[in-house]
XYZ file of C-alpha atoms in Angstrom:
676
model
C -6.385 5.086 -1.473
C -9.591 3.600 -0.039
C -10.422 0.466 1.926
C -12.886 -2.101 0.580
C -14.393 -4.815 2.757
C -17.385 -7.058 2.118
C -18.729 -10.138 3.902
C -21.028 -12.851 2.557
C -22.364 -15.566 4.852
C -24.037 -18.408 2.977
C -26.072 -20.807 5.117
C -24.081 -19.592 8.140
C -26.551 -17.933 10.485
C -25.445 -14.536 11.780
C -27.398 -11.849 13.601
C -27.489 -8.414 12.058
C -25.363 -7.179 14.962
C -22.698 -9.832 14.246
C -22.657 -8.782 10.585
C -22.224 -5.138 11.622
C -19.340 -6.103 13.893
C -17.609 -8.070 11.118
C -17.956 -5.213 8.639
C -16.749 -2.561 11.093
C -13.804 -4.675 12.244
C -12.784 -5.160 8.599
C -12.873 -1.392 8.036
C -10.808 -0.731 11.151
C -8.079 -3.007 9.758
C -8.164 -1.003 6.510
C -8.496 2.462 7.993
C -4.853 3.233 7.191
C -5.934 3.274 3.509
C -8.406 6.121 4.026
C -10.221 7.647 6.951
C -12.191 10.763 6.031
C -15.570 9.002 5.718
C -17.059 5.514 5.841
C -20.211 3.595 5.040
C -21.927 0.219 4.757
C -24.719 -1.376 2.734
C -26.739 -4.249 4.222
C -30.058 -5.948 3.596
C -32.979 -3.963 4.967
C -36.266 -5.358 6.255
C -38.168 -7.238 3.546
C -41.325 -5.521 2.333
C -42.725 -8.787 0.988
C -41.525 -12.379 0.866
C -39.911 -11.916 -2.550
C -38.854 -8.272 -2.288
C -35.489 -7.430 -0.738
C -34.317 -3.945 0.215
C -30.883 -2.448 0.767
C -30.103 -0.070 3.621
C -27.123 2.312 3.244
C -25.560 4.032 6.262
C -22.756 6.587 5.721
C -20.926 9.126 7.892
C -18.173 11.683 7.655
C -15.113 10.935 9.788
C -13.423 7.760 10.940
C -14.854 4.266 11.201
C -15.638 4.853 14.874
C -18.218 7.479 13.851
C -19.842 4.955 11.508
C -19.908 2.325 14.244
C -21.819 4.707 16.499
C -24.241 5.614 13.695
C -25.147 1.974 12.970
C -26.864 1.492 16.300
C -29.071 4.555 15.845
C -31.124 2.868 13.095
C -34.184 1.811 15.065
C -35.853 0.390 11.950
C -33.342 -2.499 11.792
C -33.619 -5.382 14.253
C -30.064 -6.063 15.471
C -30.999 -9.514 16.756
C -32.599 -10.628 13.490
C -30.950 -13.861 12.309
C -29.863 -13.956 8.682
C -29.020 -17.343 7.180
C -27.567 -15.809 4.002
C -26.529 -12.173 3.700
C -24.111 -9.998 1.733
C -22.860 -6.725 3.241
C -20.542 -4.035 1.834
C -18.287 -1.645 3.762
C -15.914 1.123 2.682
C -13.540 3.648 4.240
C -12.696 6.583 1.974
C -9.738 8.780 1.103
C -11.241 11.658 -0.853
C -10.157 12.298 -4.456
C -13.334 13.686 -6.044
C -15.534 15.716 -3.725
C -14.975 16.726 -0.122
C -15.438 14.272 2.764
C -19.185 14.106 3.436
C -21.894 11.468 3.826
C -23.206 12.031 0.297
C -19.729 11.585 -1.223
C -19.024 8.505 0.885
C -19.343 4.944 -0.380
C -21.319 2.765 -0.972
C -22.798 4.646 -3.924
C -26.243 3.794 -5.241
C -27.951 3.597 -8.614
C -31.148 5.346 -7.551
C -33.282 6.218 -4.534
C -34.485 2.607 -4.334
C -30.887 1.326 -3.977
C -31.364 -1.209 -6.790
C -27.577 -1.470 -7.236
C -24.867 -0.372 -4.811
C -21.087 -0.420 -5.257
C -17.891 0.210 -3.305
C -14.821 1.364 -5.219
C -11.083 1.790 -4.675
C -9.317 3.646 -7.474
C -10.155 6.407 -9.896
C -12.337 6.502 -13.027
C -10.650 8.793 -15.546
C -13.526 9.003 -18.047
C -16.228 9.680 -15.450
C -17.077 13.126 -16.841
C -18.030 11.704 -20.244
C -20.036 8.863 -18.642
C -21.751 11.267 -16.264
C -22.771 13.599 -19.094
C -24.128 10.650 -21.101
C -26.160 9.305 -18.176
C -27.539 12.737 -17.246
C -28.657 13.070 -20.853
C -30.479 9.729 -20.430
C -32.332 11.066 -17.407
C -30.270 9.640 -14.525
C -29.846 11.951 -11.526
C -26.568 12.316 -9.618
C -26.277 13.295 -5.969
C -22.518 13.315 -5.277
C -19.364 14.945 -6.696
C -17.511 11.637 -7.003
C -16.207 9.728 -10.004
C -17.551 6.490 -8.483
C -21.237 7.360 -8.783
C -21.190 6.812 -12.543
C -20.683 3.067 -11.902
C -23.982 2.232 -10.131
C -25.819 4.596 -12.490
C -24.240 2.844 -15.474
C -25.163 -0.655 -14.274
C -28.725 0.564 -13.688
C -28.783 1.893 -17.262
C -27.551 -1.460 -18.601
C -30.141 -3.294 -16.480
C -32.972 -0.995 -17.586
C -32.046 -1.680 -21.224
C -31.499 -5.438 -20.881
C -32.552 -7.612 -23.778
C -34.260 -10.209 -21.541
C -35.027 -10.882 -17.892
C -32.623 -13.810 -17.614
C -29.526 -11.612 -17.803
C -27.012 -12.452 -15.060
C -25.452 -10.094 -12.538
C -21.966 -10.898 -13.841
C -22.960 -10.014 -17.413
C -24.157 -6.606 -16.232
C -20.827 -6.021 -14.498
C -18.901 -7.144 -17.590
C -20.724 -4.631 -19.735
C -20.073 -1.861 -17.207
C -16.310 -2.393 -16.814
C -15.845 -2.406 -20.591
C -16.928 1.250 -20.471
C -14.643 2.253 -17.588
C -11.192 3.797 -17.957
C -8.757 4.166 -15.069
C -8.058 2.012 -12.023
C -10.615 0.243 -9.906
C -11.455 -2.525 -7.496
C -15.239 -2.907 -7.302
C -17.713 -4.944 -5.289
C -21.381 -4.912 -6.348
C -24.597 -5.726 -4.486
C -28.126 -5.642 -5.926
C -31.664 -6.105 -4.645
C -32.412 -7.818 -7.991
C -29.832 -10.524 -7.175
C -30.176 -11.106 -3.412
C -27.389 -13.073 -1.751
C -25.192 -12.768 -4.849
C -21.829 -10.954 -4.914
C -19.869 -9.769 -7.941
C -16.414 -8.180 -7.693
C -13.760 -7.164 -10.204
C -10.499 -5.248 -10.398
C -8.203 -3.412 -12.779
C -5.118 -1.720 -11.376
C -6.291 -1.701 -7.730
C -5.845 -4.637 -5.321
C -8.631 -7.020 -4.346
C -8.546 -10.432 -2.721
C -11.144 -12.886 -1.455
C -10.910 -14.948 1.722
C -12.747 -18.263 1.962
C -13.828 -19.844 5.245
C -15.570 -23.188 5.579
C -15.856 -25.852 8.255
C -15.468 -28.473 5.530
C -12.463 -28.931 3.274
C -12.695 -26.852 0.089
C -13.677 -28.751 -3.059
C -10.647 -27.343 -4.922
C -7.649 -25.048 -4.392
C -7.491 -24.078 -8.073
C -10.401 -22.386 -9.819
C -10.372 -22.640 -13.637
C -11.251 -19.391 -15.376
C -14.454 -19.356 -17.408
C -14.524 -17.310 -20.603
C -17.617 -15.931 -22.257
C -17.789 -12.923 -24.553
C -20.278 -10.256 -23.567
C -20.928 -9.747 -27.227
C -23.164 -12.831 -27.156
C -26.782 -11.731 -27.257
C -28.039 -14.836 -25.503
C -26.757 -13.787 -22.114
C -28.732 -16.579 -20.449
C -26.093 -18.931 -21.900
C -23.639 -17.631 -19.333
C -23.331 -20.219 -16.553
C -25.000 -18.722 -13.503
C -24.208 -21.812 -11.473
C -20.794 -23.307 -12.157
C -19.919 -26.945 -12.369
C -18.098 -28.316 -9.311
C -14.686 -28.286 -11.008
C -15.049 -24.608 -11.942
C -15.821 -23.143 -8.551
C -15.295 -23.210 -4.800
C -18.294 -24.240 -2.723
C -20.876 -26.935 -3.356
C -23.888 -25.540 -1.568
C -22.549 -26.287 1.907
C -22.172 -23.494 4.498
C -19.366 -21.074 3.560
C -18.260 -17.497 4.249
C -16.494 -15.107 1.863
C -14.505 -11.983 2.722
C -13.632 -9.408 0.047
C -10.885 -6.894 0.944
C -8.262 -4.493 -0.382
C -5.654 -6.001 1.924
C -5.042 -9.303 3.673
C -4.883 -7.562 7.066
C -8.704 -7.348 7.078
C -9.106 -11.062 6.368
C -6.448 -12.860 8.403
C -8.454 -12.980 11.644
C -11.218 -14.854 9.799
C -9.295 -17.174 7.462
C -5.854 -17.724 5.957
C -7.247 -19.101 2.682
C -7.235 -16.320 0.073
C -7.504 -15.831 -3.671
C -5.878 -12.806 -5.346
C -7.821 -11.437 -8.300
C -5.930 -10.452 -11.455
C -6.758 -7.440 -13.620
C -10.110 -7.876 -15.413
C -11.103 -10.943 -13.378
C -14.752 -11.015 -12.355
C -15.424 -13.042 -9.207
C -18.998 -14.221 -8.743
C -20.523 -15.805 -5.634
C -23.918 -17.292 -6.402
C -25.687 -19.874 -4.193
C -22.501 -20.088 -2.108
C -20.291 -20.983 -5.089
C -17.298 -18.848 -6.077
C -16.293 -18.799 -9.736
C -13.921 -16.616 -11.788
C -14.966 -15.198 -15.164
C -13.144 -13.213 -17.827
C -14.446 -11.483 -20.932
C -11.789 -12.851 -23.265
C -8.719 -15.038 -23.222
C -5.313 -13.388 -23.519
C -2.241 -15.230 -24.767
C 0.016 -16.548 -22.026
C -2.285 -15.863 -19.081
C -2.692 -18.383 -16.263
C -5.881 -20.424 -16.858
C -6.546 -20.891 -13.117
C -6.623 -18.844 -9.922
C -5.054 -20.564 -6.932
C -6.325 -20.302 -3.369
C -3.237 -19.498 -1.296
C -2.475 -19.866 2.404
C -1.476 -16.601 4.133
C 1.567 -16.744 6.397
C 0.574 -13.541 8.226
C -0.374 -13.759 11.921
C -3.064 -11.637 13.581
C -0.703 -10.340 16.257
C 1.440 -8.793 13.510
C -1.286 -6.246 12.770
C -2.081 -5.422 16.422
C -0.492 -2.524 18.357
C 0.508 -4.615 21.375
C 1.882 -2.416 24.164
C 2.577 0.560 21.908
C 0.516 3.737 21.587
C 0.536 3.738 17.782
C 1.323 1.426 14.885
C 4.108 3.744 13.737
C 5.811 3.539 17.122
C 5.476 -0.256 17.115
C 6.916 -0.481 13.605
C 9.896 1.728 14.500
C 10.726 -0.578 17.400
C 10.248 -3.697 15.241
C 13.219 -2.764 13.037
C 15.798 -4.996 14.766
C 13.561 -7.951 13.861
C 12.400 -6.696 10.455
C 15.952 -6.285 9.084
C 16.761 -9.802 10.318
C 13.687 -11.090 8.462
C 14.866 -9.303 5.314
C 18.254 -11.040 5.541
C 17.051 -14.432 6.800
C 17.916 -17.289 4.433
C 19.663 -14.903 2.054
C 22.981 -14.110 3.730
C 25.309 -16.781 5.055
C 27.611 -14.929 7.424
C 29.968 -17.911 7.718
C 30.636 -18.335 3.997
C 30.094 -14.605 3.258
C 27.675 -15.390 0.449
C 24.431 -13.664 -0.541
C 21.692 -15.358 -2.567
C 18.437 -13.625 -3.435
C 16.310 -16.559 -4.593
C 13.927 -14.394 -6.578
C 16.781 -13.055 -8.740
C 19.201 -15.957 -9.129
C 17.634 -17.286 -12.350
C 18.084 -13.857 -13.959
C 21.480 -12.977 -12.465
C 23.478 -13.571 -15.668
C 21.121 -11.342 -17.616
C 21.324 -8.627 -14.966
C 25.141 -8.735 -15.015
C 25.130 -8.206 -18.788
C 22.978 -5.045 -18.596
C 24.225 -1.573 -19.533
C 22.627 0.284 -16.615
C 20.285 -0.045 -13.659
C 17.215 2.178 -13.359
C 15.723 2.251 -9.854
C 12.206 3.707 -9.697
C 9.972 4.555 -6.731
C 7.842 7.208 -5.028
C 8.234 8.900 -1.637
C 10.003 6.741 0.917
C 10.734 4.024 -1.651
C 12.487 6.617 -3.812
C 14.579 7.633 -0.817
C 15.637 3.986 -0.292
C 16.904 4.047 -3.884
C 18.793 7.314 -3.318
C 20.298 5.900 -0.105
C 21.783 2.869 -1.878
C 22.688 4.387 -5.261
C 26.308 5.053 -4.295
C 27.022 1.523 -3.089
C 25.160 0.040 -6.079
C 27.421 2.016 -8.425
C 30.497 1.030 -6.435
C 29.863 -2.725 -6.258
C 28.150 -3.336 -9.622
C 30.327 -0.880 -11.597
C 27.220 0.018 -13.578
C 25.551 3.327 -14.264
C 22.656 3.680 -11.796
C 19.734 6.029 -12.448
C 17.345 6.765 -9.584
C 13.972 8.060 -10.712
C 10.743 9.366 -9.225
C 8.082 7.315 -10.994
C 5.813 10.257 -11.809
C 8.654 12.323 -13.329
C 10.022 9.261 -15.151
C 6.655 8.835 -16.885
C 6.197 12.537 -17.623
C 9.526 12.624 -19.507
C 8.906 9.461 -21.555
C 12.412 8.484 -20.460
C 14.333 6.398 -23.043
C 14.585 2.775 -21.876
C 16.433 0.035 -23.771
C 16.285 -3.744 -23.963
C 19.609 -4.100 -22.131
C 18.474 -1.999 -19.146
C 17.382 -3.568 -15.847
C 14.629 -1.631 -14.082
C 13.895 -1.957 -10.348
C 10.479 -0.947 -9.003
C 10.309 -0.280 -5.264
C 6.959 -0.128 -3.454
C 5.938 -1.160 0.047
C 2.408 -2.046 -1.047
C 3.293 -3.244 -4.528
C 0.272 -1.281 -5.781
C 1.635 2.300 -6.085
C -0.024 3.610 -9.239
C 2.840 5.705 -10.652
C 5.363 2.929 -10.028
C 3.049 0.364 -11.599
C 2.580 2.559 -14.680
C 6.364 2.981 -14.953
C 6.724 -0.811 -14.737
C 4.329 -1.326 -17.643
C 6.131 1.356 -19.656
C 9.516 -0.343 -19.134
C 8.101 -3.787 -19.966
C 6.806 -2.312 -23.191
C 10.361 -1.178 -24.016
C 11.686 -4.713 -23.502
C 13.693 -4.088 -20.317
C 14.092 -6.731 -17.591
C 11.896 -5.719 -14.641
C 12.594 -6.412 -10.959
C 10.138 -5.777 -8.109
C 11.126 -4.892 -4.533
C 7.942 -4.999 -2.445
C 6.626 -5.883 0.998
C 3.337 -7.425 -0.163
C 3.115 -10.928 -1.584
C 0.610 -11.189 -4.428
C 0.659 -7.454 -5.195
C 0.426 -6.143 -8.758
C 4.138 -5.276 -8.946
C 5.023 -8.756 -7.621
C 2.952 -10.399 -10.314
C 3.893 -8.193 -13.251
C 7.685 -8.025 -12.857
C 10.005 -10.657 -14.353
C 11.607 -11.355 -10.972
C 11.936 -9.695 -7.585
C 12.751 -9.494 -3.916
C 10.181 -9.605 -1.121
C 11.579 -7.511 1.739
C 9.744 -9.488 4.457
C 9.341 -6.481 6.778
C 5.937 -7.715 7.923
C 2.657 -5.770 7.725
C 3.138 -2.009 7.962
C -0.051 -0.270 9.090
C 1.144 3.252 9.938
C 0.775 5.579 6.953
C 4.297 6.958 7.461
C 6.646 4.175 6.353
C 9.449 3.214 8.748
C 10.467 -0.445 8.838
C 9.716 -0.923 5.133
C 12.308 1.787 4.372
C 15.097 0.085 6.300
C 14.169 -3.311 4.840
C 14.186 -1.903 1.294
C 17.571 -0.379 2.106
C 18.938 -3.770 3.237
C 17.423 -5.601 0.243
C 19.158 -3.277 -2.231
C 22.460 -3.630 -0.345
C 22.124 -7.419 -0.598
C 21.546 -7.119 -4.339
C 24.779 -5.115 -4.683
C 26.632 -7.776 -2.655
C 25.279 -10.586 -4.827
C 26.281 -8.748 -8.004
C 29.886 -8.277 -6.809
C 30.511 -11.791 -5.513
C 32.914 -12.682 -8.354
C 34.805 -9.356 -8.384
C 38.182 -9.871 -6.689
C 38.815 -6.136 -6.393
C 35.652 -5.738 -4.312
C 36.099 -8.627 -1.860
C 37.471 -6.639 1.079
C 34.665 -4.105 0.730
C 32.084 -6.933 0.523
C 33.412 -8.551 3.705
C 33.208 -5.211 5.505
C 29.571 -4.694 4.472
C 28.518 -8.276 5.271
C 30.054 -7.962 8.743
C 28.182 -4.660 9.148
C 24.917 -6.411 8.261
C 25.654 -9.157 10.801
C 25.803 -6.710 13.716
C 23.185 -4.296 12.343
C 20.214 -5.565 14.452
C 22.142 -5.041 17.692
C 23.213 -1.550 16.619
C 19.590 -0.654 15.828
C 18.641 -1.697 19.375
C 21.285 0.704 20.729
C 19.817 3.544 18.649
C 16.291 2.768 19.880
C 17.605 3.019 23.449
C 18.084 6.770 22.791
C 14.304 7.271 22.619
C 14.051 9.277 25.860
C 16.795 11.667 24.779
C 15.080 12.181 21.423
C 11.780 12.810 23.232
C 13.494 15.550 25.289
C 14.675 17.241 22.072
C 11.141 16.994 20.668
C 9.873 18.787 23.801
C 11.957 21.811 22.719
C 11.016 21.705 19.049
C 7.324 20.879 18.849
C 6.119 24.510 18.749
C 8.407 25.421 15.860
C 6.979 26.013 12.396
C 9.923 24.835 10.323
C 12.860 22.442 10.541
C 15.879 21.875 8.280
C 17.673 18.518 7.987
C 21.123 18.659 6.454
C 23.766 16.146 5.342
C 25.638 14.817 2.329
C 27.066 11.669 0.788
C 25.371 8.550 2.103
C 23.217 10.723 4.376
C 21.500 12.932 1.817
C 18.764 10.312 1.498
C 18.445 10.245 5.296
C 17.812 14.006 5.227
C 15.121 13.619 2.578
C 13.458 10.739 4.413
C 13.670 12.414 7.838
C 12.176 15.633 6.469
C 9.387 13.641 4.781
C 8.505 11.898 8.049
C 8.309 15.232 9.860
C 6.112 16.725 7.119
C 3.836 13.685 6.945
C 2.797 13.396 10.553
C 3.660 16.680 12.332
C 2.512 19.077 9.541
C 5.621 21.190 10.179
C 7.448 22.547 7.155
C 10.592 20.458 6.882
C 13.246 20.356 4.203
C 16.040 17.894 3.493
C 19.079 19.816 2.269
C 22.264 18.579 0.608
C 24.976 20.197 2.714
C 27.051 20.885 -0.402
C 24.284 23.197 -1.611
C 24.167 25.247 1.597
C 25.855 28.322 0.112
C 23.646 28.177 -2.986
C 20.552 29.465 -1.192
C 19.577 27.566 1.984
C 22.141 29.432 4.114
C 19.834 32.472 3.933
C 17.382 30.597 6.185
C 19.875 30.102 9.023
C 19.577 32.174 12.183
C 19.241 31.580 15.922
C 15.532 30.803 15.591
C 15.718 28.217 12.773
C 16.022 24.636 14.064
C 18.683 22.730 12.109
C 19.450 19.016 12.308
C 22.803 18.002 10.818
C 24.079 14.480 10.145
C 27.870 14.369 10.478
C 29.409 10.893 10.533
C 33.021 9.781 10.287
C 33.043 8.925 6.587
C 34.443 10.353 3.354
C 32.317 13.508 3.707
C 33.254 14.210 7.333
C 35.535 17.209 6.624
C 33.076 18.721 4.139
C 30.250 18.398 6.666
C 32.438 20.109 9.285
C 32.758 23.051 6.891
C 28.963 23.229 6.587
C 28.696 23.129 10.386
C 31.080 26.089 10.657
C 28.885 28.051 8.264
C 25.769 27.294 10.320
C 27.297 28.252 13.675
C 28.814 31.439 12.176
C 25.222 32.567 11.467
C 24.148 31.949 15.083
C 22.593 28.624 14.130
C 22.014 26.115 16.930
C 22.483 22.725 15.259
C 21.220 19.438 16.627
C 23.825 16.976 15.377
C 23.578 13.248 14.713
C 27.176 12.098 15.044
C 29.318 9.100 15.923
C 29.990 8.197 19.520
C 33.101 9.781 21.023
C 33.414 12.704 18.627
C 34.245 15.597 21.003
C 35.156 17.979 18.188
C 31.626 17.872 16.791
C 29.966 17.796 20.228
C 31.602 21.108 21.200
C 29.920 22.919 18.312
C 26.473 21.365 18.773
C 23.425 22.697 20.583
C 22.406 19.058 21.141
C 23.999 15.811 19.989
C 22.518 12.388 19.336
C 25.468 10.011 19.396
C 25.032 6.884 17.276
C 27.030 3.641 17.032
C 29.494 3.622 14.153
C 29.166 1.119 11.321
C 30.312 0.761 7.717
C 29.556 3.973 5.802
C 26.940 2.554 3.398
C 24.888 1.136 6.302
C 25.159 4.171 8.582
C 22.052 5.652 6.959
C 19.920 2.900 8.522
C 21.083 3.933 11.983
C 20.836 7.686 11.339
C 17.264 7.586 9.988
C 15.823 5.948 13.130
C 16.328 9.012 15.408
C 14.472 11.090 12.799
C 11.627 8.550 12.741
C 11.408 8.752 16.533
C 11.656 12.543 16.510
C 8.790 12.859 14.015
C 6.680 10.490 16.132
C 7.238 12.472 19.348
C 6.686 15.816 17.605
C 3.346 14.618 16.227
C 2.193 13.338 19.625
C 3.207 16.589 21.337
C 1.364 18.612 18.691
C -1.764 16.531 19.323
C -1.996 14.794 15.936
C -3.007 11.255 15.025
C 0.320 9.593 14.217
C -1.040 6.639 12.254
C -3.580 8.581 10.191
C -2.130 11.915 9.038
C -4.544 14.245 7.288
C -4.916 14.121 3.506
C -2.730 11.014 3.183
C -3.287 7.283 2.765
C -0.965 4.290 2.988
C -1.291 2.914 -0.529
C -1.465 5.548 -3.282
C -3.316 3.685 -6.015
C -4.087 6.704 -8.192
C -1.720 8.767 -10.342
């Protein structure tokens, strides 16, 4: 939804300009999460030796606009050297209030900027809190839900019982009043050089960089109830075994996503819900309000495997284009170490300990949103075929709205590229509450869905920066196929079918390369279509999901109306749309639905339709009836959808470029939807 980045340098001298550059670079890495406005908060010039100030700079538009604005502040000396400094930065995707400087983050407690905060998520009880604070005399300047947070911490501070209250205690008392999802980072002029961050339902991680070896890789959690009146009893400087840092030079990076941290350090700590991370005098410690049964008593500092070049565009014009062309490698990475093509065996390490329990279940429920939902639709038929189980595919939001009955002998899959999708995460918690076994299928190690499911599969597609998902879809597709293969390994009646699919997976990367070689032809078709206002995508069987996904891609980044239609439903309404001016894309492959799709094609051409057909190579019968054809390599029917979706990904990319739109940052959308 939004991108959070913060940087604290402790006894590491940086000029103000270097701090600006670090903050802006962090936001640029996170801009896929939101890009309608941006802002930073940094230390201002000191009025007196003991009085610190905070300067907030915010702009409407992308991070580039903020970068330009920073250097217009003549009052700040860019070459000033700061031995210890804490700066906040935020890029926004609007939920409450239009994009504008006043609605941008960081938000402040008052005109003196005593407390400032950056927020990713949504506060559901903000109206009640706002009304209470207005009644207490606090003035609001924005339309956002976030502004209640700095106002609330100011209220708690103004009504403190003594002057020795700690920053972390203030934050504890604030989050106990908040409902909804949030990742928060706080800065205060009353606690200079100190950082406090917390999360509930939205992702937040902390990178640690030091020239010396860290004192520990495991930070024990400290517990202290905020009900205690003697708040000065809270440890404001932790013992060496309870924290990272011992007063030596160290740098900390707070971010919504590892992509903003990896160029600085590969040592990261993922915060859990209701953790409060405090950096004071260069020492990082983790606090919680109360102990919950069964929770891990430590937080481990992990080593990221991500490489910086993975999140760079390279020779491509856009991240989406790069990610489309990475698919030969990304599907290999999804299969690597899991399929042995010689022995024809499939082992998903994250599921093997639960395989017996999964095989005893009564049904599979596969839950996702958007593209992840389409990956579930695409593989439902082969899951039913190979597992011989009832398979329900559900949109997470609708699944929750219906209070769908879930039983202890169900197995529920939750598919999410980010692992943080709010509706999917809420559905996961609902199913866990019903006693079902939960399985995560994500592309982000350490994400909320990864941590909260009983077991899971990491699709290993690599970082996906473009808002419109491409390689994550095909990797999710392959991961679910591999699950079906693993489930059917001991079924004699399914062995020939399994061998056929495994052989199809073996050659899949080479076939994807052949499809990508059609890019110029697809670009030529886009040249004819880009001025159209609407586009229909039609197919059936294994390709219905391809139609839905292709239409979604076109909607997302070209802003054309596009609809994925089940060809079997053509005569039940959609046929009324067909004429010589309506662009129609049809997917007709040599599979069990081939004859039925031919019938649909006849109906389209009889109404003067001019179909663009995705078909198998050497299919003259179909080619004769097409306005244009895109001929694809033939593979096993349940994998053909991977090959047929790629031309639609490329077509949507070229249409968006021709229409003059930003491919990676479509309007009104963000990569990770962390609100319901």
